[in-house]
PDB file of C-alpha atoms and ligand atoms in Angstrom:
ATOM      1  CA  MET A 278      -2.364  45.176 -32.178  1.00  0.00           C
ATOM      2  CA  ARG A 279      -3.985  42.532 -30.141  1.00  0.00           C
ATOM      3  CA  LEU A 280      -1.736  39.595 -31.210  1.00  0.00           C
ATOM      4  CA  GLU A 281       1.598  41.333 -31.857  1.00  0.00           C
ATOM      5  CA  ASP A 282       4.517  38.895 -31.627  1.00  0.00           C
ATOM      6  CA  ARG A 283       2.136  35.954 -31.028  1.00  0.00           C
ATOM      7  CA  THR A 284       2.136  32.811 -33.181  1.00  0.00           C
ATOM      8  CA  VAL A 285      -1.311  31.459 -33.944  1.00  0.00           C
ATOM      9  CA  VAL A 286      -1.937  28.019 -35.474  1.00  0.00           C
ATOM     10  CA  ILE A 287      -5.336  27.482 -37.171  1.00  0.00           C
ATOM     11  CA  THR A 288      -6.667  24.210 -38.435  1.00  0.00           C
ATOM     12  CA  GLY A 289      -9.003  24.229 -41.414  1.00  0.00           C
ATOM     13  CA  ALA A 290      -7.785  27.698 -42.335  1.00  0.00           C
ATOM     14  CA  ALA A 291      -8.220  27.297 -46.188  1.00  0.00           C
ATOM     15  CA  SER A 292     -11.793  28.290 -46.134  1.00  0.00           C
ATOM     16  CA  GLY A 293     -14.708  29.769 -44.257  1.00  0.00           C
ATOM     17  CA  ILE A 294     -14.324  30.596 -40.546  1.00  0.00           C
ATOM     18  CA  GLY A 295     -10.745  29.334 -40.418  1.00  0.00           C
ATOM     19  CA  ARG A 296      -9.736  31.567 -43.348  1.00  0.00           C
ATOM     20  CA  ALA A 297     -11.494  34.586 -41.751  1.00  0.00           C
ATOM     21  CA  THR A 298      -9.705  33.902 -38.440  1.00  0.00           C
ATOM     22  CA  ALA A 299      -6.314  33.664 -40.120  1.00  0.00           C
ATOM     23  CA  GLU A 300      -6.936  37.016 -41.777  1.00  0.00           C
ATOM     24  CA  ARG A 301      -8.227  38.704 -38.606  1.00  0.00           C
ATOM     25  CA  CYS A 302      -5.234  37.412 -36.562  1.00  0.00           C
ATOM     26  CA  ALA A 303      -2.790  38.589 -39.181  1.00  0.00           C
ATOM     27  CA  GLU A 304      -4.348  42.045 -39.134  1.00  0.00           C
ATOM     28  CA  GLU A 305      -3.855  42.058 -35.355  1.00  0.00           C
ATOM     29  CA  GLY A 306      -0.104  41.336 -35.783  1.00  0.00           C
ATOM     30  CA  ALA A 307       0.021  37.570 -35.335  1.00  0.00           C
ATOM     31  CA  ARG A 308       2.416  35.333 -37.209  1.00  0.00           C
ATOM     32  CA  VAL A 309      -0.303  32.985 -38.579  1.00  0.00           C
ATOM     33  CA  VAL A 310       0.280  29.267 -39.300  1.00  0.00           C
ATOM     34  CA  VAL A 311      -2.424  28.318 -41.812  1.00  0.00           C
ATOM     35  CA  THR A 312      -3.047  24.573 -41.855  1.00  0.00           C
ATOM     36  CA  ASP A 313      -5.570  22.467 -43.901  1.00  0.00           C
ATOM     37  CA  ILE A 314      -5.909  19.341 -45.960  1.00  0.00           C
ATOM     38  CA  ASP A 315      -6.598  21.638 -48.871  1.00  0.00           C
ATOM     39  CA  SER A 316      -2.972  22.582 -49.735  1.00  0.00           C
ATOM     40  CA  ASP A 317      -3.754  24.875 -52.712  1.00  0.00           C
ATOM     41  CA  GLY A 318      -6.548  26.790 -50.784  1.00  0.00           C
ATOM     42  CA  GLY A 319      -4.314  26.998 -47.714  1.00  0.00           C
ATOM     43  CA  GLU A 320      -1.287  28.264 -49.536  1.00  0.00           C
ATOM     44  CA  ALA A 321      -3.527  30.851 -51.266  1.00  0.00           C
ATOM     45  CA  VAL A 322      -4.726  32.064 -47.841  1.00  0.00           C
ATOM     46  CA  ALA A 323      -1.122  32.339 -46.568  1.00  0.00           C
ATOM     47  CA  ASP A 324       0.005  34.133 -49.813  1.00  0.00           C
ATOM     48  CA  ALA A 325      -2.894  36.590 -49.534  1.00  0.00           C
ATOM     49  CA  ILE A 326      -1.983  37.429 -45.952  1.00  0.00           C
ATOM     50  CA  GLU A 327       1.629  38.026 -46.929  1.00  0.00           C
ATOM     51  CA  ALA A 328       0.604  40.209 -49.917  1.00  0.00           C
ATOM     52  CA  ASP A 329      -1.353  42.298 -47.463  1.00  0.00           C
ATOM     53  CA  GLY A 330       1.824  42.865 -45.384  1.00  0.00           C
ATOM     54  CA  GLY A 331       1.115  40.169 -42.816  1.00  0.00           C
ATOM     55  CA  GLU A 332       3.124  37.141 -41.820  1.00  0.00           C
ATOM     56  CA  ALA A 333       1.846  33.636 -42.617  1.00  0.00           C
ATOM     57  CA  VAL A 334       3.016  30.201 -43.476  1.00  0.00           C
ATOM     58  CA  PHE A 335       1.147  27.150 -44.666  1.00  0.00           C
ATOM     59  CA  TYR A 336       1.500  23.604 -43.353  1.00  0.00           C
ATOM     60  CA  ASP A 337      -0.444  20.449 -44.733  1.00  0.00           C
ATOM     61  CA  LEU A 338      -2.285  19.128 -41.771  1.00  0.00           C
ATOM     62  CA  ASP A 339      -4.895  16.410 -41.522  1.00  0.00           C
ATOM     63  CA  VAL A 340      -6.258  16.945 -37.958  1.00  0.00           C
ATOM     64  CA  THR A 341      -7.150  13.281 -37.821  1.00  0.00           C
ATOM     65  CA  ASP A 342      -3.533  12.288 -38.048  1.00  0.00           C
ATOM     66  CA  ALA A 343      -2.121  12.539 -34.534  1.00  0.00           C
ATOM     67  CA  ASP A 344       1.396  11.996 -35.607  1.00  0.00           C
ATOM     68  CA  GLN A 345       1.251  14.765 -38.240  1.00  0.00           C
ATOM     69  CA  PHE A 346      -0.459  17.180 -35.741  1.00  0.00           C
ATOM     70  CA  HIS A 347       2.346  16.493 -33.244  1.00  0.00           C
ATOM     71  CA  ALA A 348       5.050  17.024 -35.883  1.00  0.00           C
ATOM     72  CA  VAL A 349       3.588  20.307 -37.185  1.00  0.00           C
ATOM     73  CA  VAL A 350       3.105  21.694 -33.598  1.00  0.00           C
ATOM     74  CA  GLU A 351       6.676  20.681 -32.708  1.00  0.00           C
ATOM     75  CA  GLU A 352       8.165  22.321 -35.828  1.00  0.00           C
ATOM     76  CA  VAL A 353       6.069  25.517 -35.476  1.00  0.00           C
ATOM     77  CA  ALA A 354       6.876  25.812 -31.710  1.00  0.00           C
ATOM     78  CA  GLU A 355      10.678  25.387 -32.362  1.00  0.00           C
ATOM     79  CA  SER A 356      10.627  27.882 -35.365  1.00  0.00           C
ATOM     80  CA  TYR A 357       8.227  30.532 -34.233  1.00  0.00           C
ATOM     81  CA  GLY A 358       6.823  29.702 -30.820  1.00  0.00           C
ATOM     82  CA  LEU A 359       3.324  28.629 -30.034  1.00  0.00           C
ATOM     83  CA  ASP A 360       0.930  30.964 -28.294  1.00  0.00           C
ATOM     84  CA  VAL A 361      -2.480  30.182 -29.751  1.00  0.00           C
ATOM     85  CA  LEU A 362      -4.116  27.131 -31.283  1.00  0.00           C
ATOM     86  CA  VAL A 363      -7.448  27.373 -32.940  1.00  0.00           C
ATOM     87  CA  ASN A 364      -8.939  23.950 -33.531  1.00  0.00           C
ATOM     88  CA  ASN A 365     -11.439  24.985 -36.231  1.00  0.00           C
ATOM     89  CA  ALA A 366     -11.372  22.164 -38.744  1.00  0.00           C
ATOM     90  CA  GLY A 367     -14.659  20.358 -38.869  1.00  0.00           C
ATOM     91  CA  THR A 368     -17.048  18.451 -40.965  1.00  0.00           C
ATOM     92  CA  GLY A 369     -20.698  17.790 -41.359  1.00  0.00           C
ATOM     93  CA  HIS A 370     -22.785  14.906 -42.686  1.00  0.00           C
ATOM     94  CA  PRO A 371     -25.857  14.467 -44.767  1.00  0.00           C
ATOM     95  CA  GLY A 372     -29.034  15.093 -42.703  1.00  0.00           C
ATOM     96  CA  ALA A 373     -30.620  11.844 -41.704  1.00  0.00           C
ATOM     97  CA  SER A 374     -32.479  10.218 -38.706  1.00  0.00           C
ATOM     98  CA  LEU A 375     -30.005   8.566 -36.339  1.00  0.00           C
ATOM     99  CA  GLU A 376     -31.046   5.081 -37.365  1.00  0.00           C
ATOM    100  CA  ASN A 377     -30.299   5.875 -41.012  1.00  0.00           C
ATOM    101  CA  VAL A 378     -26.762   7.189 -40.393  1.00  0.00           C
ATOM    102  CA  ASP A 379     -24.098   4.616 -41.377  1.00  0.00           C
ATOM    103  CA  ASP A 380     -21.465   3.770 -38.838  1.00  0.00           C
ATOM    104  CA  SER A 381     -18.826   4.932 -41.374  1.00  0.00           C
ATOM    105  CA  ILE A 382     -20.301   8.359 -41.483  1.00  0.00           C
ATOM    106  CA  ARG A 383     -20.634   8.578 -37.668  1.00  0.00           C
ATOM    107  CA  ASP A 384     -17.020   7.419 -37.236  1.00  0.00           C
ATOM    108  CA  PHE A 385     -15.767   9.968 -39.856  1.00  0.00           C
ATOM    109  CA  VAL A 386     -17.462  12.843 -38.148  1.00  0.00           C
ATOM    110  CA  ILE A 387     -16.063  11.750 -34.753  1.00  0.00           C
ATOM    111  CA  ASP A 388     -12.594  11.427 -36.282  1.00  0.00           C
ATOM    112  CA  VAL A 389     -12.596  14.960 -37.633  1.00  0.00           C
ATOM    113  CA  ASN A 390     -14.670  16.913 -35.071  1.00  0.00           C
ATOM    114  CA  VAL A 391     -13.622  15.220 -31.834  1.00  0.00           C
ATOM    115  CA  LYS A 392     -10.399  13.398 -32.324  1.00  0.00           C
ATOM    116  CA  GLY A 393      -9.180  16.332 -34.494  1.00  0.00           C
ATOM    117  CA  VAL A 394      -9.649  18.671 -31.573  1.00  0.00           C
ATOM    118  CA  TRP A 395      -8.230  16.136 -29.044  1.00  0.00           C
ATOM    119  CA  ASN A 396      -5.103  15.687 -31.283  1.00  0.00           C
ATOM    120  CA  GLY A 397      -4.549  19.480 -31.332  1.00  0.00           C
ATOM    121  CA  CYS A 398      -4.805  19.735 -27.511  1.00  0.00           C
ATOM    122  CA  HIS A 399      -2.756  16.623 -27.116  1.00  0.00           C
ATOM    123  CA  ALA A 400      -0.001  18.072 -29.357  1.00  0.00           C
ATOM    124  CA  ALA A 401      -0.035  21.680 -27.977  1.00  0.00           C
ATOM    125  CA  LEU A 402      -0.601  21.300 -24.231  1.00  0.00           C
ATOM    126  CA  PRO A 403       2.812  19.942 -23.183  1.00  0.00           C
ATOM    127  CA  ARG A 404       4.525  23.007 -24.810  1.00  0.00           C
ATOM    128  CA  MET A 405       2.019  25.522 -23.583  1.00  0.00           C
ATOM    129  CA  LYS A 406       2.070  24.071 -20.029  1.00  0.00           C
ATOM    130  CA  GLU A 407       5.892  24.102 -19.994  1.00  0.00           C
ATOM    131  CA  GLN A 408       6.155  27.678 -21.207  1.00  0.00           C
ATOM    132  CA  GLY A 409       3.454  28.772 -18.823  1.00  0.00           C
ATOM    133  CA  HIS A 410       1.107  30.398 -21.246  1.00  0.00           C
ATOM    134  CA  GLY A 411      -1.121  29.616 -24.109  1.00  0.00           C
ATOM    135  CA  SER A 412      -4.725  29.986 -25.427  1.00  0.00           C
ATOM    136  CA  ILE A 413      -6.708  27.226 -27.083  1.00  0.00           C
ATOM    137  CA  VAL A 414      -9.864  28.142 -28.929  1.00  0.00           C
ATOM    138  CA  ASN A 415     -12.011  25.188 -30.074  1.00  0.00           C
ATOM    139  CA  VAL A 416     -14.801  25.780 -32.658  1.00  0.00           C
ATOM    140  CA  GLY A 417     -17.994  24.079 -31.565  1.00  0.00           C
ATOM    141  CA  SER A 418     -21.466  24.920 -32.887  1.00  0.00           C
ATOM    142  CA  LEU A 419     -24.959  25.701 -31.801  1.00  0.00           C
ATOM    143  CA  ALA A 420     -25.056  21.885 -31.931  1.00  0.00           C
ATOM    144  CA  SER A 421     -22.757  22.024 -28.780  1.00  0.00           C
ATOM    145  CA  ILE A 422     -25.626  23.232 -26.724  1.00  0.00           C
ATOM    146  CA  LEU A 423     -28.679  22.172 -28.804  1.00  0.00           C
ATOM    147  CA  GLY A 424     -29.485  18.690 -30.216  1.00  0.00           C
ATOM    148  CA  LEU A 425     -30.271  19.269 -33.870  1.00  0.00           C
ATOM    149  CA  PRO A 426     -32.726  16.858 -35.574  1.00  0.00           C
ATOM    150  CA  LYS A 427     -31.241  14.852 -38.430  1.00  0.00           C
ATOM    151  CA  GLN A 428     -27.816  15.878 -37.139  1.00  0.00           C
ATOM    152  CA  ALA A 429     -27.256  13.468 -34.283  1.00  0.00           C
ATOM    153  CA  ALA A 430     -23.677  12.652 -35.195  1.00  0.00           C
ATOM    154  CA  TYR A 431     -22.691  16.266 -35.662  1.00  0.00           C
ATOM    155  CA  SER A 432     -24.546  17.326 -32.376  1.00  0.00           C
ATOM    156  CA  MET A 433     -22.724  14.481 -30.505  1.00  0.00           C
ATOM    157  CA  THR A 434     -19.355  15.605 -31.619  1.00  0.00           C
ATOM    158  CA  LYS A 435     -19.899  19.333 -31.058  1.00  0.00           C
ATOM    159  CA  GLY A 436     -21.244  18.613 -27.545  1.00  0.00           C
ATOM    160  CA  ALA A 437     -18.031  16.675 -26.945  1.00  0.00           C
ATOM    161  CA  VAL A 438     -15.962  19.556 -28.127  1.00  0.00           C
ATOM    162  CA  LEU A 439     -17.607  21.970 -25.447  1.00  0.00           C
ATOM    163  CA  ASN A 440     -17.068  19.486 -22.606  1.00  0.00           C
ATOM    164  CA  LEU A 441     -13.455  18.539 -23.706  1.00  0.00           C
ATOM    165  CA  THR A 442     -12.568  22.284 -23.738  1.00  0.00           C
ATOM    166  CA  ARG A 443     -13.935  22.648 -20.266  1.00  0.00           C
ATOM    167  CA  ALA A 444     -11.731  19.680 -19.021  1.00  0.00           C
ATOM    168  CA  VAL A 445      -8.749  21.238 -20.781  1.00  0.00           C
ATOM    169  CA  ALA A 446      -9.456  24.588 -19.078  1.00  0.00           C
ATOM    170  CA  ALA A 447      -9.613  22.868 -15.721  1.00  0.00           C
ATOM    171  CA  GLU A 448      -6.451  20.890 -16.198  1.00  0.00           C
ATOM    172  CA  ALA A 449      -4.184  23.403 -17.890  1.00  0.00           C
ATOM    173  CA  GLY A 450      -5.397  26.567 -15.991  1.00  0.00           C
ATOM    174  CA  PRO A 451      -2.888  26.100 -13.209  1.00  0.00           C
ATOM    175  CA  TYR A 452      -0.187  26.338 -15.910  1.00  0.00           C
ATOM    176  CA  GLY A 453      -1.425  29.596 -17.196  1.00  0.00           C
ATOM    177  CA  VAL A 454      -3.143  28.027 -20.280  1.00  0.00           C
ATOM    178  CA  ARG A 455      -6.777  29.037 -21.139  1.00  0.00           C
ATOM    179  CA  ALA A 456      -9.128  27.011 -23.261  1.00  0.00           C
ATOM    180  CA  ASN A 457     -12.486  28.223 -24.740  1.00  0.00           C
ATOM    181  CA  THR A 458     -15.100  27.264 -27.260  1.00  0.00           C
ATOM    182  CA  VAL A 459     -16.779  29.380 -29.732  1.00  0.00           C
ATOM    183  CA  CYS A 460     -20.299  28.094 -30.662  1.00  0.00           C
ATOM    184  CA  PRO A 461     -21.371  29.637 -34.043  1.00  0.00           C
ATOM    185  CA  GLY A 462     -24.863  29.720 -35.426  1.00  0.00           C
ATOM    186  CA  PHE A 463     -25.226  29.168 -39.167  1.00  0.00           C
ATOM    187  CA  THR A 464     -22.447  30.946 -40.928  1.00  0.00           C
ATOM    188  CA  ASP A 465     -22.028  31.659 -44.685  1.00  0.00           C
ATOM    189  CA  THR A 466     -19.341  29.126 -45.670  1.00  0.00           C
ATOM    190  CA  GLN A 467     -18.887  26.188 -48.004  1.00  0.00           C
ATOM    191  CA  LEU A 468     -19.970  23.875 -45.089  1.00  0.00           C
ATOM    192  CA  LEU A 469     -23.280  25.692 -45.019  1.00  0.00           C
ATOM    193  CA  GLU A 470     -23.595  25.527 -48.848  1.00  0.00           C
ATOM    194  CA  GLN A 471     -23.087  21.743 -48.648  1.00  0.00           C
ATOM    195  CA  TYR A 472     -25.817  21.579 -46.006  1.00  0.00           C
ATOM    196  CA  LEU A 473     -28.263  23.643 -47.913  1.00  0.00           C
ATOM    197  CA  ALA A 474     -27.485  21.747 -51.179  1.00  0.00           C
ATOM    198  CA  GLN A 475     -29.303  18.768 -49.687  1.00  0.00           C
ATOM    199  CA  ARG A 476     -32.551  20.697 -49.759  1.00  0.00           C
ATOM    200  CA  ASP A 477     -34.875  20.738 -52.730  1.00  0.00           C
ATOM    201  CA  ASP A 478     -34.603  24.553 -52.955  1.00  0.00           C
ATOM    202  CA  PRO A 479     -31.366  25.627 -51.285  1.00  0.00           C
ATOM    203  CA  GLU A 480     -32.026  29.366 -51.754  1.00  0.00           C
ATOM    204  CA  LYS A 481     -35.445  29.183 -50.118  1.00  0.00           C
ATOM    205  CA  ALA A 482     -34.044  27.069 -47.368  1.00  0.00           C
ATOM    206  CA  ARG A 483     -31.403  29.641 -46.697  1.00  0.00           C
ATOM    207  CA  GLU A 484     -34.024  32.443 -46.477  1.00  0.00           C
ATOM    208  CA  GLU A 485     -36.228  30.301 -44.134  1.00  0.00           C
ATOM    209  CA  MET A 486     -33.165  29.683 -41.970  1.00  0.00           C
ATOM    210  CA  ALA A 487     -32.227  33.358 -41.796  1.00  0.00           C
ATOM    211  CA  GLU A 488     -35.891  34.260 -40.985  1.00  0.00           C
ATOM    212  CA  GLU A 489     -35.622  32.137 -37.862  1.00  0.00           C
ATOM    213  CA  TYR A 490     -32.780  34.333 -36.504  1.00  0.00           C
ATOM    214  CA  PRO A 491     -33.726  37.494 -34.435  1.00  0.00           C
ATOM    215  CA  LEU A 492     -31.284  39.484 -36.693  1.00  0.00           C
ATOM    216  CA  LYS A 493     -32.914  37.914 -39.766  1.00  0.00           C
ATOM    217  CA  ARG A 494     -29.700  36.949 -41.409  1.00  0.00           C
ATOM    218  CA  LEU A 495     -26.920  34.302 -41.089  1.00  0.00           C
ATOM    219  CA  ALA A 496     -23.418  35.108 -39.671  1.00  0.00           C
ATOM    220  CA  ASP A 497     -20.502  36.186 -41.880  1.00  0.00           C
ATOM    221  CA  PRO A 498     -17.369  34.240 -41.204  1.00  0.00           C
ATOM    222  CA  GLU A 499     -15.604  37.458 -39.910  1.00  0.00           C
ATOM    223  CA  GLU A 500     -18.225  37.674 -37.184  1.00  0.00           C
ATOM    224  CA  ILE A 501     -17.203  34.301 -35.888  1.00  0.00           C
ATOM    225  CA  ALA A 502     -13.484  35.126 -36.408  1.00  0.00           C
ATOM    226  CA  ASN A 503     -13.816  38.270 -34.196  1.00  0.00           C
ATOM    227  CA  ALA A 504     -15.174  36.042 -31.335  1.00  0.00           C
ATOM    228  CA  ILE A 505     -12.292  33.672 -31.851  1.00  0.00           C
ATOM    229  CA  LEU A 506      -9.864  36.491 -31.875  1.00  0.00           C
ATOM    230  CA  PHE A 507     -11.222  37.839 -28.585  1.00  0.00           C
ATOM    231  CA  LEU A 508     -10.757  34.559 -26.815  1.00  0.00           C
ATOM    232  CA  ALA A 509      -7.317  33.997 -28.288  1.00  0.00           C
ATOM    233  CA  SER A 510      -6.104  37.495 -27.096  1.00  0.00           C
ATOM    234  CA  GLU A 511      -5.078  38.831 -23.799  1.00  0.00           C
ATOM    235  CA  GLU A 512      -8.431  40.714 -23.648  1.00  0.00           C
ATOM    236  CA  ALA A 513      -9.823  37.511 -22.547  1.00  0.00           C
ATOM    237  CA  SER A 514      -7.085  36.894 -19.944  1.00  0.00           C
ATOM    238  CA  PHE A 515      -9.621  35.749 -17.309  1.00  0.00           C
ATOM    239  CA  VAL A 516     -11.908  33.909 -19.605  1.00  0.00           C
ATOM    240  CA  SER A 517     -11.410  30.110 -19.569  1.00  0.00           C
ATOM    241  CA  GLY A 518     -13.687  27.121 -19.917  1.00  0.00           C
ATOM    242  CA  HIS A 519     -16.271  29.316 -21.542  1.00  0.00           C
ATOM    243  CA  GLY A 520     -18.532  28.407 -24.441  1.00  0.00           C
ATOM    244  CA  LEU A 521     -19.095  31.678 -26.343  1.00  0.00           C
ATOM    245  CA  VAL A 522     -22.405  31.471 -28.388  1.00  0.00           C
ATOM    246  CA  VAL A 523     -22.274  33.631 -31.441  1.00  0.00           C
ATOM    247  CA  ASP A 524     -25.702  33.004 -33.021  1.00  0.00           C
ATOM    248  CA  GLY A 525     -27.433  36.360 -33.323  1.00  0.00           C
ATOM    249  CA  GLY A 526     -29.670  35.469 -30.491  1.00  0.00           C
ATOM    250  CA  PHE A 527     -31.176  32.299 -32.062  1.00  0.00           C
ATOM    251  CA  SER A 528     -30.724  30.008 -29.046  1.00  0.00           C
ATOM    252  CA  THR A 529     -32.183  32.461 -26.566  1.00  0.00           C
ATOM    253  CA  CYS A 530     -35.613  32.803 -28.033  1.00  0.00           C
TER     254      CYS A 530
HETATM  255  P1  NAI B1689     -15.571  25.205 -44.377  1.00  0.00           P
HETATM  256  O1  NAI B1689     -15.949  23.976 -45.089  1.00  0.00           O
HETATM  257  O2  NAI B1689     -15.671  26.481 -45.080  1.00  0.00           O
HETATM  258  O3  NAI B1689     -14.067  25.097 -43.765  1.00  0.00           O
HETATM  259  C1  NAI B1689     -13.711  23.976 -43.214  1.00  0.00           C
HETATM  260  C2  NAI B1689     -12.210  23.732 -43.512  1.00  0.00           C
HETATM  261  O4  NAI B1689     -11.756  22.568 -42.801  1.00  0.00           O
HETATM  262  C3  NAI B1689     -11.877  23.383 -44.995  1.00  0.00           C
HETATM  263  O5  NAI B1689     -10.872  24.217 -45.445  1.00  0.00           O
HETATM  264  C4  NAI B1689     -11.505  21.972 -44.991  1.00  0.00           C
HETATM  265  O6  NAI B1689     -10.599  21.611 -46.023  1.00  0.00           O
HETATM  266  C5  NAI B1689     -10.908  21.777 -43.647  1.00  0.00           C
HETATM  267  N1  NAI B1689     -10.900  20.428 -43.160  1.00  0.00           N
HETATM  268  C6  NAI B1689     -11.890  19.467 -43.266  1.00  0.00           C
HETATM  269  N2  NAI B1689     -11.522  18.324 -42.782  1.00  0.00           N
HETATM  270  C7  NAI B1689     -10.271  18.555 -42.333  1.00  0.00           C
HETATM  271  C8  NAI B1689      -9.203  17.704 -41.660  1.00  0.00           C
HETATM  272  N3  NAI B1689      -9.451  16.359 -41.498  1.00  0.00           N
HETATM  273  N4  NAI B1689      -8.057  18.184 -41.370  1.00  0.00           N
HETATM  274  C9  NAI B1689      -7.787  19.476 -41.620  1.00  0.00           C
HETATM  275  N5  NAI B1689      -8.624  20.374 -42.239  1.00  0.00           N
HETATM  276  C10 NAI B1689      -9.821  19.875 -42.615  1.00  0.00           C
HETATM  277  O7  NAI B1689     -16.448  25.217 -43.033  1.00  0.00           O
HETATM  278  P2  NAI B1689     -16.688  26.288 -41.844  1.00  0.00           P
HETATM  279  O8  NAI B1689     -18.163  26.594 -41.931  1.00  0.00           O
HETATM  280  O9  NAI B1689     -15.709  27.364 -41.955  1.00  0.00           O
HETATM  281  O10 NAI B1689     -16.406  25.402 -40.641  1.00  0.00           O
HETATM  282  C11 NAI B1689     -15.333  25.617 -39.709  1.00  0.00           C
HETATM  283  C12 NAI B1689     -15.843  25.199 -38.345  1.00  0.00           C
HETATM  284  O11 NAI B1689     -17.037  25.888 -37.957  1.00  0.00           O
HETATM  285  C13 NAI B1689     -16.209  23.698 -38.339  1.00  0.00           C
HETATM  286  O12 NAI B1689     -15.738  23.109 -37.119  1.00  0.00           O
HETATM  287  C14 NAI B1689     -17.643  23.705 -38.293  1.00  0.00           C
HETATM  288  O13 NAI B1689     -18.284  22.530 -37.653  1.00  0.00           O
HETATM  289  C15 NAI B1689     -17.932  24.921 -37.483  1.00  0.00           C
HETATM  290  N6  NAI B1689     -19.293  25.572 -37.610  1.00  0.00           N
HETATM  291  C16 NAI B1689     -19.789  26.052 -38.906  1.00  0.00           C
HETATM  292  C17 NAI B1689     -20.987  26.562 -38.924  1.00  0.00           C
HETATM  293  C18 NAI B1689     -21.569  27.106 -40.220  1.00  0.00           C
HETATM  294  O14 NAI B1689     -22.806  27.270 -40.272  1.00  0.00           O
HETATM  295  N7  NAI B1689     -20.734  27.234 -41.295  1.00  0.00           N
HETATM  296  C19 NAI B1689     -21.908  26.644 -37.749  1.00  0.00           C
HETATM  297  C20 NAI B1689     -21.357  26.077 -36.553  1.00  0.00           C
HETATM  298  C21 NAI B1689     -20.089  25.590 -36.491  1.00  0.00           C
END
């Protein structure tokens, strides 16, 4: 059991990568704090984990609300402790050239993808530094290391996540706190469905997308969750400030 007696807080855990991460962490013995703006979905994830013999609770948490993030982290830390924070919640935007992206869409994506991660680090770091240990795993994207066409706002925010994480690793390392980023390639989740739904033929677009990957397929959420689990656990005890690309080799060829 790689996370026995550990408490793991995961944002955006009602669905996709967050959900898979919650399930994997519970399988490895963690007490999982499932958080999301989707209360029904989040509660269902926590209930399913408990039904499987794991330990999970659900908290409503909108990552853009700094006060709420601080309150949830404080309550969790007092009740269960706080060992790992996975800042996973994220959002996309309709594909469009930069000059056609409304400021409101740009700001929304920044609020969720950048300020949401910032809020999580801001809430968790004082406690983690004080206790002398902690692991933060932020979910970036291939768009953290590549600039994707018609995804300028998303790429901007995911690049920021990677470098914010490096700064956190540098600052908090002396206190025994690690911070890392996981950068997934396209992964089968509802976010990807929304992205594909903008195409004339979503199924054909999915096949073409998969064909561009050396492994000729997209990732399953569990494959990203396994990378997050590794970075969260003591197996990665000397890994900090790292951006772990999990893209089936896409970005290397
Ligand atoms: P998803 O749509 O399946 O799950 C995202 C979850 O975040 C949902 O449960 C949603 O309710 C929640 N959420 C959205 N806004 C929130 C907010 N303000 N506060 C709290 N929760 C909120 O998407 P997926 O794919 O699992 O995405 C998870 C992360 O992975 C995101 O950061 C995304 O950018 C990243 N990612 C996804 C890729 C993909 O191809 N699916 C590729 C690269 C990165």
